[in-house]
mmCIF file of C-alpha atoms in Angstrom:
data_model
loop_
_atom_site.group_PDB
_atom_site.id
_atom_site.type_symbol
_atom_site.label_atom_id
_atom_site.label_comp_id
_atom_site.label_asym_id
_atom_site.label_seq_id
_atom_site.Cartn_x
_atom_site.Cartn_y
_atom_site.Cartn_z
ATOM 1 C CA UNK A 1 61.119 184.782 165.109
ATOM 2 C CA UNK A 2 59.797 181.645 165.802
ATOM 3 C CA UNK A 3 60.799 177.731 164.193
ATOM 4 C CA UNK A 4 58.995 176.772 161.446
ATOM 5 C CA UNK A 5 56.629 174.178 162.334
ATOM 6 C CA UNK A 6 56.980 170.748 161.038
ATOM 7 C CA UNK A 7 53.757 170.901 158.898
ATOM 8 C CA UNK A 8 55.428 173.620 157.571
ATOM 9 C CA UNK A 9 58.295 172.199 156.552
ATOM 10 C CA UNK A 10 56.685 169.458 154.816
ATOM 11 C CA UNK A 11 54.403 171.720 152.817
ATOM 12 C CA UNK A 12 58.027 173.396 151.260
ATOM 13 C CA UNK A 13 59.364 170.018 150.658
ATOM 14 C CA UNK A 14 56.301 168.895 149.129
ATOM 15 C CA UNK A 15 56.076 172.087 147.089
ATOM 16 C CA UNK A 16 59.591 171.329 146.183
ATOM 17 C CA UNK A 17 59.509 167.823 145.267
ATOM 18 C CA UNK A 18 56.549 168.753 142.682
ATOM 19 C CA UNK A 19 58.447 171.589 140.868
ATOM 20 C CA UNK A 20 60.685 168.603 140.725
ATOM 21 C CA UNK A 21 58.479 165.942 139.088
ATOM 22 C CA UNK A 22 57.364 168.956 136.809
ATOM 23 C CA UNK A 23 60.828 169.400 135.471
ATOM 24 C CA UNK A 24 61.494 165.408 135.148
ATOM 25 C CA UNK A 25 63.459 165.404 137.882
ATOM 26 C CA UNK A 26 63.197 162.039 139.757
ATOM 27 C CA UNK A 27 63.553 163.291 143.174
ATOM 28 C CA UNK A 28 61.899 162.953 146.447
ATOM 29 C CA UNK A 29 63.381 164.633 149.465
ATOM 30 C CA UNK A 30 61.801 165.373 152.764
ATOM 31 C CA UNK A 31 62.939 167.036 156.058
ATOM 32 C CA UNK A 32 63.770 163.235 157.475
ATOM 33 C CA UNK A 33 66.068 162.500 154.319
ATOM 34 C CA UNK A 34 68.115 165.623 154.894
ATOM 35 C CA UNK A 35 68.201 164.743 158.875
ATOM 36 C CA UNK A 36 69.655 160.771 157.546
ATOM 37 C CA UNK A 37 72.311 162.870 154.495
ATOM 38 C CA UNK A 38 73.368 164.867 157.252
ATOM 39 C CA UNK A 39 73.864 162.168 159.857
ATOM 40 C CA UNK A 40 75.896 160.067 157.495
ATOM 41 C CA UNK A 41 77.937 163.177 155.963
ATOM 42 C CA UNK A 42 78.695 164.220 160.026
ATOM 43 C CA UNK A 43 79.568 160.681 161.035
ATOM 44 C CA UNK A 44 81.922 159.920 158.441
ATOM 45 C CA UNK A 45 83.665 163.671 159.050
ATOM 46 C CA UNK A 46 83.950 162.439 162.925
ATOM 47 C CA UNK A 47 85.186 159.088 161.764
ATOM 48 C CA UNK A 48 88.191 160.678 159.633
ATOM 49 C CA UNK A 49 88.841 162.868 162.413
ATOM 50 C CA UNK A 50 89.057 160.713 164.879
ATOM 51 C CA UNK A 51 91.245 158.231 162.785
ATOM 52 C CA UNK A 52 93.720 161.010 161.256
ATOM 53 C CA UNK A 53 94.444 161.780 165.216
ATOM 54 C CA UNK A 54 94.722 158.500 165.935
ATOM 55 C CA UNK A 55 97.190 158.399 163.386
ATOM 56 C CA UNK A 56 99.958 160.519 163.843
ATOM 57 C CA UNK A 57 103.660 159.376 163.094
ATOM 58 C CA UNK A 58 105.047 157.983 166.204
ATOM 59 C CA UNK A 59 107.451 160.959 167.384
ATOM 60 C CA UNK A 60 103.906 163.071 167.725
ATOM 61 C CA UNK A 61 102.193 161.227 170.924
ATOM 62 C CA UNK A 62 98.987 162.157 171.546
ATOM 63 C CA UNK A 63 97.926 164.187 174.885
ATOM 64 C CA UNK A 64 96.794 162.695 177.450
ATOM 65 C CA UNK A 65 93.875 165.436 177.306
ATOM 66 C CA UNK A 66 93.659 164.656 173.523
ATOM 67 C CA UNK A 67 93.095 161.021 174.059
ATOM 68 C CA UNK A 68 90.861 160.982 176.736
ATOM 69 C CA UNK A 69 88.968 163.314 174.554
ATOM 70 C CA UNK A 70 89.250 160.962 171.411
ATOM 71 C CA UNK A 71 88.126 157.721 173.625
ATOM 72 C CA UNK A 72 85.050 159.209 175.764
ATOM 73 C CA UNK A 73 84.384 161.574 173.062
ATOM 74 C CA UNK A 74 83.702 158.667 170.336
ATOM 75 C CA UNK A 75 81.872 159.523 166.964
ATOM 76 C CA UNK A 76 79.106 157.953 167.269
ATOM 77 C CA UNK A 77 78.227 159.441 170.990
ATOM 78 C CA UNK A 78 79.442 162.965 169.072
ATOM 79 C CA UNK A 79 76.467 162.106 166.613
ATOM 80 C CA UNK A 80 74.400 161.007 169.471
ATOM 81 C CA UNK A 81 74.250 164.462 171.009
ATOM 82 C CA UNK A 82 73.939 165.737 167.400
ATOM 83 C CA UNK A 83 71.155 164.291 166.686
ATOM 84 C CA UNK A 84 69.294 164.777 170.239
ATOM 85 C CA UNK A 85 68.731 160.627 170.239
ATOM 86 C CA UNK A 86 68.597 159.148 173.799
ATOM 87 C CA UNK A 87 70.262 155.822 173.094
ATOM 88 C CA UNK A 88 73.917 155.525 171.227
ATOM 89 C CA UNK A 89 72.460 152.177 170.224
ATOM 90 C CA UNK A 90 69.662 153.838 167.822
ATOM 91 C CA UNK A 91 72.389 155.966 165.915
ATOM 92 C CA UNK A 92 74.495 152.888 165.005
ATOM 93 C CA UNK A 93 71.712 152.610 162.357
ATOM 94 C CA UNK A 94 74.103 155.457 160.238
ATOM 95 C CA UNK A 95 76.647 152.741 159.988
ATOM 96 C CA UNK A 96 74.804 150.866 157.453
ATOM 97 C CA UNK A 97 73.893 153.912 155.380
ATOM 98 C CA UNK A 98 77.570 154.927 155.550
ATOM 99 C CA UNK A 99 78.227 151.373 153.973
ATOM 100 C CA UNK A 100 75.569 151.957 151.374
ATOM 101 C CA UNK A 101 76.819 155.611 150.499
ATOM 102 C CA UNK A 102 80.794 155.247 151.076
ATOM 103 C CA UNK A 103 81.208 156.161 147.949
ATOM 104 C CA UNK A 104 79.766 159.595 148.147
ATOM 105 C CA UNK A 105 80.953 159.892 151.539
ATOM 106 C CA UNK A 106 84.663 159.282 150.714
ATOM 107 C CA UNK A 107 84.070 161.957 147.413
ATOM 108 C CA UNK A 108 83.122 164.407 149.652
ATOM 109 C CA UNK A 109 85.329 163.848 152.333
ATOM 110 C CA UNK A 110 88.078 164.130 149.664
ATOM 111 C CA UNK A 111 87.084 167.155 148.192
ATOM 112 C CA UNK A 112 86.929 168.630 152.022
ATOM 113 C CA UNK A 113 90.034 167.280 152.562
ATOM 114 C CA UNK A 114 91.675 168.841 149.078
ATOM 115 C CA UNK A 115 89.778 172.574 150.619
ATOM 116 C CA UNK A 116 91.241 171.703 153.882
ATOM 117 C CA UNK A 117 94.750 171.330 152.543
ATOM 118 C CA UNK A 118 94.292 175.080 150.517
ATOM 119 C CA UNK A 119 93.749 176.864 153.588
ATOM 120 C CA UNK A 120 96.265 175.543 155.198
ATOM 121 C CA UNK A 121 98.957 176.665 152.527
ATOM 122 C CA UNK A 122 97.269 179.878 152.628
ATOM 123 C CA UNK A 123 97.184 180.336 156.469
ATOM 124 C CA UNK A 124 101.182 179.030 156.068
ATOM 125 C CA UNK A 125 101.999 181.973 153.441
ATOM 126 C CA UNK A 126 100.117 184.458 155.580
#
């Protein structure tokens, strides 16, 4: 099976954000706006990765692996690659729209986290 082309896509979203406006929902999404959600969701999740490593109590030193890993493996080169940009420099354009939606980014990351923390009780008592 092939990709769905891009004209395509839009057609579904447009379809979408109709049956939308129809109901009196004030919405309107496209392909790009889920690509800029998904960027700002992924960074923050690499941020508060990154920082709970960095973090550890003292008596639990990081690798050296680990840290070279942590350094050259920054998150906003991880998103870089993510994303398929060329430049670093054209992703730092997520910070500001993780600024703008911390909010929602720190609810979700806290719900994650809350998930997170359930599996790992359940992967303890297994």
């Amino acid at each position: 099976a092939q990709p769905l082309s891009p004209s395509t896509w839009q057609s579904a979203f447009r379809r979408a954000n109709e049956r939308c406006a129809k109901f009196g929902i004030d919405l309107a999404i496209s392909p790009h706006t889920l690509r800029h959600l998904y960027a700002v969701h992924m960074l923050g999740l690499l941020l508060r990765q990154t920082i709970r490593a960095l973090g550890r109590r003292d008596d639990q030193r990081l690798a050296r692996a680990e840290l070279r890993r942590l350094l050259i493996g920054n998150p906003m080169r991880k998103l870089q690659q993510l994303l398929g940009h060329t430049h670093e420099s054209t992703v730092y354009i997520y910070l500001d729209l993780l600024d703008e939606a911390q909010e929602i980014v720190l609810a979700a990351m806290a719900e994650w986290d809350a998930q997170a923390a359930v599996l790992d009780r359940v992967e303890v008592a297994a």
